[in-house]
PDB file of C-alpha atoms in Angstrom:
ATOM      1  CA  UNK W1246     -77.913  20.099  17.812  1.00 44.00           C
ATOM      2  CA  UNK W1247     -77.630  20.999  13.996  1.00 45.00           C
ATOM      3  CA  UNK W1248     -74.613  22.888  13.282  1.00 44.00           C
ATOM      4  CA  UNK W1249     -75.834  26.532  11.977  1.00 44.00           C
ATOM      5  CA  UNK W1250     -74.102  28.182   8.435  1.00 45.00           C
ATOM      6  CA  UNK W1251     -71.053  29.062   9.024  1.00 46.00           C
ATOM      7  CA  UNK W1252     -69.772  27.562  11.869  1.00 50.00           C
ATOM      8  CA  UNK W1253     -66.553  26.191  11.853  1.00 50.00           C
ATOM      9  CA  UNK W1254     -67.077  22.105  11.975  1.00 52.00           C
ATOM     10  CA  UNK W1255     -65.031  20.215  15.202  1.00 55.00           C
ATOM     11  CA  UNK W1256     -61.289  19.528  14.644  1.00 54.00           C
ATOM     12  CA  UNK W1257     -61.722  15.404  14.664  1.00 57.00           C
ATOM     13  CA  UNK W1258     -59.335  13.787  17.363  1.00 59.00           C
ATOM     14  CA  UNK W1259     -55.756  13.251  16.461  1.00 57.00           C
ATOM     15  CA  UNK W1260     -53.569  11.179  19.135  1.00 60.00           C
ATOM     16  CA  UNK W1261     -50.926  12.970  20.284  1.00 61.00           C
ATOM     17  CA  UNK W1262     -47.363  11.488  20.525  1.00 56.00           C
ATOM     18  CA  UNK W1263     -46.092   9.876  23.665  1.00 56.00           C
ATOM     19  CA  UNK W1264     -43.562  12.409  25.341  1.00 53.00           C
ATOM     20  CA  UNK W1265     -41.080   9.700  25.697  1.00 52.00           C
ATOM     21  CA  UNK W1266     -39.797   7.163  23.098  1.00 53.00           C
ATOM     22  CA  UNK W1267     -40.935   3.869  23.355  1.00 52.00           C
ATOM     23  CA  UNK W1268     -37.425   1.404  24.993  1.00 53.00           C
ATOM     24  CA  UNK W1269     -37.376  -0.067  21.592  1.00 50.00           C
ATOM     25  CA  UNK W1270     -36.884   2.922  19.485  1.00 53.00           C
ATOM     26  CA  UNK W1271     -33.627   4.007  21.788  1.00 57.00           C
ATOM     27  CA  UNK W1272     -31.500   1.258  20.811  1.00 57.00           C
ATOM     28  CA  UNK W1273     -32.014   2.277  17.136  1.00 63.00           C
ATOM     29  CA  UNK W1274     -31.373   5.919  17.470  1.00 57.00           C
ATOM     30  CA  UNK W1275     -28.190   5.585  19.102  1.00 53.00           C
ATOM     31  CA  UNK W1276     -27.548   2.919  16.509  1.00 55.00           C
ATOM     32  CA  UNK W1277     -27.760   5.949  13.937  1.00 62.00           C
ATOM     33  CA  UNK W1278     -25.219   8.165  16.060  1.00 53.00           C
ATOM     34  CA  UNK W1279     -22.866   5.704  16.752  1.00 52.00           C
ATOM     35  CA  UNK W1280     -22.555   4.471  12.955  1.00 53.00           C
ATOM     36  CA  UNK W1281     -20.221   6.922  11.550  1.00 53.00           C
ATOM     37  CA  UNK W1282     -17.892   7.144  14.675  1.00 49.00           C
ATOM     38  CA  UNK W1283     -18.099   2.812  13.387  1.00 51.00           C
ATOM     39  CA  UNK W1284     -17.409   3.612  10.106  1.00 49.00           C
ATOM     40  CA  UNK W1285     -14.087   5.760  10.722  1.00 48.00           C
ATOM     41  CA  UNK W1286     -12.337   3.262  12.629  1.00 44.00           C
ATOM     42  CA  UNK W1287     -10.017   1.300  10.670  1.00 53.00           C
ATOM     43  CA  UNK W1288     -11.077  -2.658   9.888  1.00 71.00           C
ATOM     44  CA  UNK W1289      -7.813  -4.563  10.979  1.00 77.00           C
ATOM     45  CA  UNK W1290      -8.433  -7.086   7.740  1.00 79.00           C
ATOM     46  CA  UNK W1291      -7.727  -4.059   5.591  1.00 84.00           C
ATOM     47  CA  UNK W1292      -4.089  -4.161   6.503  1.00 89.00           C
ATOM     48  CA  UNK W1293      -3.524  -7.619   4.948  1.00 92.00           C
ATOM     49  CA  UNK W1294      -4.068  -8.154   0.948  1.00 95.00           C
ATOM     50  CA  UNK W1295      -7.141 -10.322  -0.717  1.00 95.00           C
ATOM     51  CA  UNK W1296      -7.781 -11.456  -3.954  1.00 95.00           C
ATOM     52  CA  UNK W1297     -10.513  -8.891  -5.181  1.00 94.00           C
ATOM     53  CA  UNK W1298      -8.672  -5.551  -3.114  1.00 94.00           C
ATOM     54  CA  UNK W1299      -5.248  -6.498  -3.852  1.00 97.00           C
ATOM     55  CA  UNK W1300      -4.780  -8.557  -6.635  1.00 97.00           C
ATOM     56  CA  UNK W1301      -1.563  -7.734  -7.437  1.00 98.00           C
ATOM     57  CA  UNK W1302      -0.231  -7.912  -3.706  1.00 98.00           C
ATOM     58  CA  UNK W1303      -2.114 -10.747  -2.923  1.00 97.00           C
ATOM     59  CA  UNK W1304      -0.595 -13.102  -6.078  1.00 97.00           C
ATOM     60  CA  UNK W1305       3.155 -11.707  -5.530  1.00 98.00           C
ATOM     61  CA  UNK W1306       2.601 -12.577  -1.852  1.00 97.00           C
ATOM     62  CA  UNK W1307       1.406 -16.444  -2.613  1.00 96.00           C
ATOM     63  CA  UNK W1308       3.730 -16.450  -5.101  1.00 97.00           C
ATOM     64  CA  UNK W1309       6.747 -15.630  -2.635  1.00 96.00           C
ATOM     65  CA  UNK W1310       4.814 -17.865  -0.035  1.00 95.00           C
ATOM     66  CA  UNK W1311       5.729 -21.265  -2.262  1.00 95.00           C
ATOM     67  CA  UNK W1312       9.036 -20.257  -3.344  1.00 95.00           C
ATOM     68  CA  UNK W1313      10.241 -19.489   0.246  1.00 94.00           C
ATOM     69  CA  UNK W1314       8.405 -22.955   1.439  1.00 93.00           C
ATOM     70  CA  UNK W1315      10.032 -25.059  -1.409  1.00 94.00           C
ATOM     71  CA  UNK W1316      13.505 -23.691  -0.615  1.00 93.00           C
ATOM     72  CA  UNK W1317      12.952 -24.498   3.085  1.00 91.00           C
ATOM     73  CA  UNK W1318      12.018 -28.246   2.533  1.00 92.00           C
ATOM     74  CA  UNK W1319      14.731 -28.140  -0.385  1.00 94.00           C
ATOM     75  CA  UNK W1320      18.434 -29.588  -0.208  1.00 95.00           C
ATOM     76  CA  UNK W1321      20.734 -26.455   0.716  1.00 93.00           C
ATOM     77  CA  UNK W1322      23.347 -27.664  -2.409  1.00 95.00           C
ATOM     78  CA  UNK W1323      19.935 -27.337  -4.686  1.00 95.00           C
ATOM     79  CA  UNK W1324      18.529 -23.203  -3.205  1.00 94.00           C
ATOM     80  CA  UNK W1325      22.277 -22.275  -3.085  1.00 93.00           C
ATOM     81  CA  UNK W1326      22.224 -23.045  -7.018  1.00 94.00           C
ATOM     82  CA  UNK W1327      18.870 -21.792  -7.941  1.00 95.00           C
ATOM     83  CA  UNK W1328      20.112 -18.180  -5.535  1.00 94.00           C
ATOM     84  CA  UNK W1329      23.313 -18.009  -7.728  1.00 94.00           C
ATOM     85  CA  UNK W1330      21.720 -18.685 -10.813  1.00 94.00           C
ATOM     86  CA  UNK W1331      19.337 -15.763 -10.282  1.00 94.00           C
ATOM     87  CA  UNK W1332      21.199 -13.706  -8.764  1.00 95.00           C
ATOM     88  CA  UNK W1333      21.680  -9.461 -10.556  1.00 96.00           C
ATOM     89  CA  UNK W1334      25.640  -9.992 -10.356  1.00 95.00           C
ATOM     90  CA  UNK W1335      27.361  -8.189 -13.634  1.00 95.00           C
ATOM     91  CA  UNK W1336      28.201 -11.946 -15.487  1.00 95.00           C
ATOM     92  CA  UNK W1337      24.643 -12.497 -15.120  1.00 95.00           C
ATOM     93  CA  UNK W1338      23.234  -9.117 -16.574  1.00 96.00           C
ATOM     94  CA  UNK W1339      25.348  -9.260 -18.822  1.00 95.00           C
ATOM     95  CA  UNK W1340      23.799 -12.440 -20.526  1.00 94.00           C
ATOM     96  CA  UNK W1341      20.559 -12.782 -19.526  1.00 94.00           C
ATOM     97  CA  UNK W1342      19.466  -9.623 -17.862  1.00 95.00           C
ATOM     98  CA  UNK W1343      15.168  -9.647 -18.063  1.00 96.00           C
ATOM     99  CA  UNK W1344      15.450 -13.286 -16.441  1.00 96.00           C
ATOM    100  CA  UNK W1345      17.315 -12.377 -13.353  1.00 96.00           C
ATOM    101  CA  UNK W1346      15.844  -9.143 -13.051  1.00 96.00           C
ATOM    102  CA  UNK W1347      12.719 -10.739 -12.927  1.00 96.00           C
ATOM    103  CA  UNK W1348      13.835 -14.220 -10.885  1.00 96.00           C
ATOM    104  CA  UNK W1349      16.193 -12.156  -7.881  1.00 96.00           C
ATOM    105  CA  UNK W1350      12.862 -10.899  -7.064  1.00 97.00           C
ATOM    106  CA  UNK W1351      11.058 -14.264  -6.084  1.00 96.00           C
ATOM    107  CA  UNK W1352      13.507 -14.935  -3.093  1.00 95.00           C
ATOM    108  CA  UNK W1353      13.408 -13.371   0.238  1.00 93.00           C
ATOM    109  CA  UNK W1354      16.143 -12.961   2.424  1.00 86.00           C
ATOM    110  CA  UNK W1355      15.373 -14.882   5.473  1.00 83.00           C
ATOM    111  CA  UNK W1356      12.249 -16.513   4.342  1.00 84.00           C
ATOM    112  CA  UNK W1357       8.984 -15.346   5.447  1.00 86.00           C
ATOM    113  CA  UNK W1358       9.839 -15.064   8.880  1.00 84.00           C
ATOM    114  CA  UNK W1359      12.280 -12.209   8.089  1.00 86.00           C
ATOM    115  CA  UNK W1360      11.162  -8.540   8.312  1.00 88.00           C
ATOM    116  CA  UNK W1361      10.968  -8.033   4.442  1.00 86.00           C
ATOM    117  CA  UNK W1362       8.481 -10.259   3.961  1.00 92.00           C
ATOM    118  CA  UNK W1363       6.148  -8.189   6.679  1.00 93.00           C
ATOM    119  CA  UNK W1364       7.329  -5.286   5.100  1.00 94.00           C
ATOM    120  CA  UNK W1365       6.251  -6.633   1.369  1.00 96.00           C
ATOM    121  CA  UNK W1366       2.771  -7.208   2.720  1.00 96.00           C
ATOM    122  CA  UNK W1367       1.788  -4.428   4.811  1.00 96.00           C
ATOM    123  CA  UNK W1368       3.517  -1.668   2.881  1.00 97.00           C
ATOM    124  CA  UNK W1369       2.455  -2.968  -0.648  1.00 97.00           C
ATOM    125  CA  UNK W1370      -1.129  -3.885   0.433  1.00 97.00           C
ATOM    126  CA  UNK W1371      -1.678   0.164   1.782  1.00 96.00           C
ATOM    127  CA  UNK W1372       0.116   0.970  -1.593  1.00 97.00           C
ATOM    128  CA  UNK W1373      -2.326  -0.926  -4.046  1.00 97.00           C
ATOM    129  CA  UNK W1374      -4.921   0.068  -1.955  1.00 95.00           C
ATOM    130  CA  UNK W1375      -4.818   3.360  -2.592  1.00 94.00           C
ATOM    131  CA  UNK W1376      -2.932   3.917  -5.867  1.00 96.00           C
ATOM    132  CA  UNK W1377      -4.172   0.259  -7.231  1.00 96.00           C
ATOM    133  CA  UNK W1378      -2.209  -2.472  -8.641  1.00 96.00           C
ATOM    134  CA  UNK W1379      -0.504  -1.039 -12.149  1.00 96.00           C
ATOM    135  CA  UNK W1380       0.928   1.863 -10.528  1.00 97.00           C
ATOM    136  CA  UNK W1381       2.224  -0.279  -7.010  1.00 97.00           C
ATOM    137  CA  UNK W1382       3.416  -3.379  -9.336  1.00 97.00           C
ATOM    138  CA  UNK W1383       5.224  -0.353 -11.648  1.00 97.00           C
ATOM    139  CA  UNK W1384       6.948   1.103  -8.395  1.00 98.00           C
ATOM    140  CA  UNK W1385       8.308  -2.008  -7.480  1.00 98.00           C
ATOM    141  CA  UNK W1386       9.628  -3.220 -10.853  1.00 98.00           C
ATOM    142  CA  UNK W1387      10.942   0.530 -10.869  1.00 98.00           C
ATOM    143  CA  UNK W1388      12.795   0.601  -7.380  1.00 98.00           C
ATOM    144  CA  UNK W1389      14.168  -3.038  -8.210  1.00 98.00           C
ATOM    145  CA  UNK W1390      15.285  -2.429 -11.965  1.00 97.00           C
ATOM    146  CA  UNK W1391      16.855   0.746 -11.684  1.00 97.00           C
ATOM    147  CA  UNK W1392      18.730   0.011  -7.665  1.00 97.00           C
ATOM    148  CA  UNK W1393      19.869  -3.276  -9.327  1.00 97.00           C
ATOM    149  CA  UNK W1394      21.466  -1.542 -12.388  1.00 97.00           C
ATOM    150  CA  UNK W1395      22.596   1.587 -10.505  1.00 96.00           C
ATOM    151  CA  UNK W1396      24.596  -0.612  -7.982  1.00 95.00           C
ATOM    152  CA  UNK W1397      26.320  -3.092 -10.221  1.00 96.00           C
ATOM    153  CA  UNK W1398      26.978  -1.601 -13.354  1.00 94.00           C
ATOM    154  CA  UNK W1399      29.946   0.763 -11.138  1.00 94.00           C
ATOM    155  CA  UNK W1400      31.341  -3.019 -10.116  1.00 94.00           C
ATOM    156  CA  UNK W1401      31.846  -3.979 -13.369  1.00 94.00           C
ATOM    157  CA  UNK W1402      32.892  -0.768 -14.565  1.00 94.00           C
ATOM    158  CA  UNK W1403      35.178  -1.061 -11.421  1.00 93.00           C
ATOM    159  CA  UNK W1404      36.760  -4.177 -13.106  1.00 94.00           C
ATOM    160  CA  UNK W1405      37.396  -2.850 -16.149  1.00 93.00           C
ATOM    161  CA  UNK W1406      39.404  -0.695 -14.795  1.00 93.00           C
ATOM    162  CA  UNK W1407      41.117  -3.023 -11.999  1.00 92.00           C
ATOM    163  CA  UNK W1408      39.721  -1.199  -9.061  1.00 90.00           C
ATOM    164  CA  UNK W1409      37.959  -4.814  -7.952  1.00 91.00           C
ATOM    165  CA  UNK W1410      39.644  -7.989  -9.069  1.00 92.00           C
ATOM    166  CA  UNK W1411      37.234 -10.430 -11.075  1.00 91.00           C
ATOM    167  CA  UNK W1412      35.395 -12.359  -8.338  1.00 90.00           C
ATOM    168  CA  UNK W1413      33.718  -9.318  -7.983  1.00 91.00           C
ATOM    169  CA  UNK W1414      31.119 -10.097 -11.260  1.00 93.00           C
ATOM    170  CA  UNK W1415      29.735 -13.058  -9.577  1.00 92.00           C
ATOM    171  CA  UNK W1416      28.889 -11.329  -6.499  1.00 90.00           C
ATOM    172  CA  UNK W1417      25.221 -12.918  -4.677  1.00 91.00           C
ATOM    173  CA  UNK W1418      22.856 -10.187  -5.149  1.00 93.00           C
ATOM    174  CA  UNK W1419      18.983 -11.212  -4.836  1.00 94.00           C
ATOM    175  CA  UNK W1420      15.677 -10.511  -2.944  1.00 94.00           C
ATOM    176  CA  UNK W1421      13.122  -8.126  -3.116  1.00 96.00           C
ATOM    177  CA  UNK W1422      14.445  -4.997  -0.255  1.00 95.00           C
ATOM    178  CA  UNK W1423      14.857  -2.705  -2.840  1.00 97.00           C
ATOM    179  CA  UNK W1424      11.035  -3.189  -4.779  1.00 97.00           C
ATOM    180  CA  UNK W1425       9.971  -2.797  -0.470  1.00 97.00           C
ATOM    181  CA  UNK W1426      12.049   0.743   0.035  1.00 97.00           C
ATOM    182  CA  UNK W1427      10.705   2.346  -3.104  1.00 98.00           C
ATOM    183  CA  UNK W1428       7.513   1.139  -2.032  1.00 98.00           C
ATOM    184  CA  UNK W1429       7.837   2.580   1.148  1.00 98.00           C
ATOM    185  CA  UNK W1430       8.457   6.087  -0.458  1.00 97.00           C
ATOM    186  CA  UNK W1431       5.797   6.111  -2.796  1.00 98.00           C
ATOM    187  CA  UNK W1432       3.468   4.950  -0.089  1.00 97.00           C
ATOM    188  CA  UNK W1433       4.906   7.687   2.439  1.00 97.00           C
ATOM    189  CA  UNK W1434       3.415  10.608  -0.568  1.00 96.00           C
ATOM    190  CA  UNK W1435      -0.159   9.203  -0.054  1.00 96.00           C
ATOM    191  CA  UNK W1436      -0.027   9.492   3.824  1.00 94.00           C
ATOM    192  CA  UNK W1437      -1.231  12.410   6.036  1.00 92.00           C
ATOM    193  CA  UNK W1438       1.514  14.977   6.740  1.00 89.00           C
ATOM    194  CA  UNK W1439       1.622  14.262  10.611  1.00 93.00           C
ATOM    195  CA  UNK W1440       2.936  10.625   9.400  1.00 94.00           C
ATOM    196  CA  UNK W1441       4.543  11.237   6.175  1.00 96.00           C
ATOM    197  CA  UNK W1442       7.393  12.447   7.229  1.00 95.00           C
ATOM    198  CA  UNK W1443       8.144  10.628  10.200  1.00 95.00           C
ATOM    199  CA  UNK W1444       7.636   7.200   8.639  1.00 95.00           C
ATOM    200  CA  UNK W1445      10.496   8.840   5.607  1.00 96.00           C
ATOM    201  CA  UNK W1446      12.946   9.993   7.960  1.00 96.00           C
ATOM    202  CA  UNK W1447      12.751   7.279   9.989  1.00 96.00           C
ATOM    203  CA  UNK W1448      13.070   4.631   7.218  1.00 97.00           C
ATOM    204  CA  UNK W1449      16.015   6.772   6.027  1.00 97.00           C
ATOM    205  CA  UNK W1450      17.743   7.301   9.554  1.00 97.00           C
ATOM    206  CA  UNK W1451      17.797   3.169   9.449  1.00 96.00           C
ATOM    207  CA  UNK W1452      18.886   2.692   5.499  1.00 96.00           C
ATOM    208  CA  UNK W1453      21.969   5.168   6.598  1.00 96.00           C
ATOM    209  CA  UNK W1454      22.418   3.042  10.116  1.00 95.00           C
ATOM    210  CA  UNK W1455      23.230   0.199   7.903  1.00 93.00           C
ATOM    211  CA  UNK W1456      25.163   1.945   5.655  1.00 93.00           C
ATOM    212  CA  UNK W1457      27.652   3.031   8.244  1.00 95.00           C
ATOM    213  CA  UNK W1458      27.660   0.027   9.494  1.00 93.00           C
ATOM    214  CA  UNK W1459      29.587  -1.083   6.691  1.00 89.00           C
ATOM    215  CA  UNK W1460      28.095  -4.227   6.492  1.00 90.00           C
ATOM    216  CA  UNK W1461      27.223  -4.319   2.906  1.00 91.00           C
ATOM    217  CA  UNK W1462      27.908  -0.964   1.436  1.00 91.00           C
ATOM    218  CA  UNK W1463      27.002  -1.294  -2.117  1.00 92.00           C
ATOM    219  CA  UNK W1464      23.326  -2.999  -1.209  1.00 94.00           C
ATOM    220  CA  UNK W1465      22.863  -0.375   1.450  1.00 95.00           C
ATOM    221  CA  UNK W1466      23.070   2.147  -0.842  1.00 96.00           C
ATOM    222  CA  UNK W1467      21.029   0.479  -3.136  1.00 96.00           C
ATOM    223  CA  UNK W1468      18.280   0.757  -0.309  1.00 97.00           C
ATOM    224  CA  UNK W1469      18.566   4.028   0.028  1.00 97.00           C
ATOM    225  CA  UNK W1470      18.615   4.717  -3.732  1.00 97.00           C
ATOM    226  CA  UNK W1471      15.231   3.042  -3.558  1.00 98.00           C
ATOM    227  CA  UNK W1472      13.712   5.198  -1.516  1.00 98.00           C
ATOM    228  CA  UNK W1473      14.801   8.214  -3.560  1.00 98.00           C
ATOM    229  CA  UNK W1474      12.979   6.464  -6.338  1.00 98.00           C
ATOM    230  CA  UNK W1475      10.146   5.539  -4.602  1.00 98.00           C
ATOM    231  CA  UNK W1476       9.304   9.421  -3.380  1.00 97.00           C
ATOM    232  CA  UNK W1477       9.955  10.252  -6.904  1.00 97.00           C
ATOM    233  CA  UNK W1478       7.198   8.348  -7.925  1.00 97.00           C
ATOM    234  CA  UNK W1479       4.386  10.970  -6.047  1.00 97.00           C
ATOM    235  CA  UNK W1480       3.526  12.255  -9.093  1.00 95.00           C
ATOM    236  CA  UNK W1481       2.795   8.642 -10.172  1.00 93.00           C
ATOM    237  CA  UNK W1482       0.751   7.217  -7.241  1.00 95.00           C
ATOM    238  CA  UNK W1483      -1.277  10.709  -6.961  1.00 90.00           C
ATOM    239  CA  UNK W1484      -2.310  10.544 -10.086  1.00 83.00           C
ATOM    240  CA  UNK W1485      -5.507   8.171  -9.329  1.00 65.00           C
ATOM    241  CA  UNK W1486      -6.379  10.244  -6.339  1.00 61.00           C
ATOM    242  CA  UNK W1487      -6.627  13.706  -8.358  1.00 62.00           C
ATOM    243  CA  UNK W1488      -8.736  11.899 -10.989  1.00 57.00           C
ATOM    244  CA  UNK W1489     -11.166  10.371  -8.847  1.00 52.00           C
ATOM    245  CA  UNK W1490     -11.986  13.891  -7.610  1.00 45.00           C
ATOM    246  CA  UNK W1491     -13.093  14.792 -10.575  1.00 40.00           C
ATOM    247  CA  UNK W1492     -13.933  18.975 -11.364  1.00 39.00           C
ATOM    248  CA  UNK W1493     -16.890  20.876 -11.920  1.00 37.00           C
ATOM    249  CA  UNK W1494     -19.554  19.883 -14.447  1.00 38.00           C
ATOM    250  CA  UNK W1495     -19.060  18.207 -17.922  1.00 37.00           C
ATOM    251  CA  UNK W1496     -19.400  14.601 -18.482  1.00 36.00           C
ATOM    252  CA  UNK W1497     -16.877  12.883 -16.184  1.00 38.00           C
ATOM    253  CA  UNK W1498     -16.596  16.281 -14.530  1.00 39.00           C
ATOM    254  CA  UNK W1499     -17.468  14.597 -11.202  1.00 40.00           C
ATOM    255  CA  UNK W1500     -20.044  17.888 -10.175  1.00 41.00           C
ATOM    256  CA  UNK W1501     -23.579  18.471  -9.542  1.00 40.00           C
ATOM    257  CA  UNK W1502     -26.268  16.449  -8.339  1.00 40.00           C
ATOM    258  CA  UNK W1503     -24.782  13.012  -9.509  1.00 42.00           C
ATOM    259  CA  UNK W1504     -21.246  14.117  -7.482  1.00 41.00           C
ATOM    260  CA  UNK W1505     -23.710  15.340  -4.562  1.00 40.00           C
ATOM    261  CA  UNK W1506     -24.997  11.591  -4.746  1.00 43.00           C
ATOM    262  CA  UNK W1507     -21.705  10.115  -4.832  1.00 44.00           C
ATOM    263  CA  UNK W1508     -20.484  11.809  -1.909  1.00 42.00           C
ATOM    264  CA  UNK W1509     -23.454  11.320   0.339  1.00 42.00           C
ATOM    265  CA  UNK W1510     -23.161   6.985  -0.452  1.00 43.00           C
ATOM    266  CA  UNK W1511     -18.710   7.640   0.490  1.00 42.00           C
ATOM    267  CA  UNK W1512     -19.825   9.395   3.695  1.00 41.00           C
ATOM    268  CA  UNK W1513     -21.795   6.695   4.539  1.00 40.00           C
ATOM    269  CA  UNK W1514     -19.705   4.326   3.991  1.00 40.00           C
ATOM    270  CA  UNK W1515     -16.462   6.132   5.218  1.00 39.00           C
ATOM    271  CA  UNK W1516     -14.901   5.836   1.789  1.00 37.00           C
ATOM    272  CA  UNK W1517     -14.021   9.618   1.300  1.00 36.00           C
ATOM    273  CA  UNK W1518     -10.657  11.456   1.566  1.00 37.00           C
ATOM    274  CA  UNK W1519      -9.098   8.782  -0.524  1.00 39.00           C
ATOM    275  CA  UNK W1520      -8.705   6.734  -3.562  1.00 40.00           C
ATOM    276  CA  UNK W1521     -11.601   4.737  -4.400  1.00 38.00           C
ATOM    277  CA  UNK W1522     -11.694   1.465  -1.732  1.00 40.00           C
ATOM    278  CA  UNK W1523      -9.176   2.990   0.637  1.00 39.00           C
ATOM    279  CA  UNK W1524     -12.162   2.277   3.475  1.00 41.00           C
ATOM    280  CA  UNK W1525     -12.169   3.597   7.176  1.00 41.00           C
ATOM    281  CA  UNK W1526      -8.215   3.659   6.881  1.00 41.00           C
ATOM    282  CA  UNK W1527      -8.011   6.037   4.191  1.00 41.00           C
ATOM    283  CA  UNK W1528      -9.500   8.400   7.044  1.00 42.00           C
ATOM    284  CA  UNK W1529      -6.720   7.741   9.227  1.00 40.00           C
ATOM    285  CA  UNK W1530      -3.946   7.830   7.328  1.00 42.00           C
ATOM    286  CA  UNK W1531      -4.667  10.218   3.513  1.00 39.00           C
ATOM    287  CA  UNK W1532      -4.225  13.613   3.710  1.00 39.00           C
TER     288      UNK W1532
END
């Protein structure tokens, strides 16, 4: 029948959807729910350092690796020479001090079975990770220098002034523990409250078991010197962290739609809360 003026023409057919999903589309959805709970948990291979992430951890590491391998395969006669001639003792500051600064920190006491060298990797690879490799390689060199200096320059002094007889200025001093406990402080600044503190005070309450122990006095309170140094460093490590925030506006500024962008692609990759790279552990442990 012709349709008359006026008349409102038939709505054509539209299919309507299916009140239940289809088997394949349910796998997908909770696919999409389940991704960010994926992305917050911490990837285990994080916690060790690689060549791209952690440069500087990662070379220092290898670098400790061959040293500690050679002097295991090496007469004793030969290590026990190449340990004295490196070691931070007064007669050797006194004459050559950038070289043994620099070689007392490529030997590990114990080897790299001992609990310094786990301590060098783990707490230096969380380090670089989130305040990168200039500032963690500049804590180290800092906690070692300075603990070195602030140790043995009172034993000479001491001799001078025949408080320690002269055997004293050739005493064995080497290793990398104090570059470790001032990289334990700095690191403890970058962690959340509810582990900052216990991870200091517990590092301290085992520095000052040690140093009543009376084992080694004068490197036990190097250790603990260390760590002083190392939360001195905050300022330091936090520095990266404020400027990757970024303000409001301006070039560089880090605001508007560009920042809006940014912080959609960290959310989905669970790369907020922290330093740039920090990854699903930077929600675990940052602030």
């Amino acid at each position: 029948m012709p349709r008359q003026r006026g008349e409102a023409a038939p709505e054509p057919s539209v299919p309507r959807p299916p009140l239940f999903r289809s088997p394949v589309s349910r796998p997908r959805a909770l696919a999409r729910v389940l991704a960010p709970a994926r992305s917050r948990v911490p990837r285990a291979w994080r916690l060790f350092p690689t060549p791209t992430g952690t440069p500087f951890t990662f070379g220092y590491a290898a670098l400790l690796a061959v040293v500690s391998t050679t002097a295991d395969h090496a007469p004793p006669s030969l290590v026990h020479a190449l340990q004295q001639g490196s070691s931070t003792d007064v007669a050797h500051l006194v004459r050559h001090p950038v070289l043994v600064l620099l070689a007392s920190a490529l030997w590990i006491a114990g080897g790299v079975a001992s609990m310094y060298a786990a301590g060098f990797v783990l707490v230096l690879t969380a380090l670089e990770r989130r305040a990168g490799g200039l500032r963690t390689a500049g804590v180290f060199l800092l906690g070692h220098v300075v603990a070195t200096l602030a140790t043995e320059v009172p034993v000479g002094l001491s001799v001078l002034t025949g408080h320690l007889p002269g055997s004293s200025l050739h005493r064995l001093d080497y290793g990398i523990s104090f570059g470790v406990a001032a990289s334990v402080g700095a690191l403890a600044g970058l962690l959340g409250p509810w582990l900052r503190w216990p991870v200091l005070i517990g590092f301290a309450a085992v520095l000052t078991g040690d140093l009543i122990a009376f084992t080694d006095p004068l490197t036990d309170w190097g250790h603990l010197l260390s760590l002083a140094i190392g939360v001195s460093t905050w300022p330091l490590v936090r520095g990266r962290r404020r400027s990757g925030t970024g303000g409001t506006g301006g070039p560089g500024g880090g605001g508007g739609r560009g920042a809006a962008r940014r912080g959609r692609r960290a959310g989905a990759s669970g790369t907020s809360c922290g330093s740039p790279g920090t990854g699903g552990v930077a929600r675990w442990f940052l602030p």
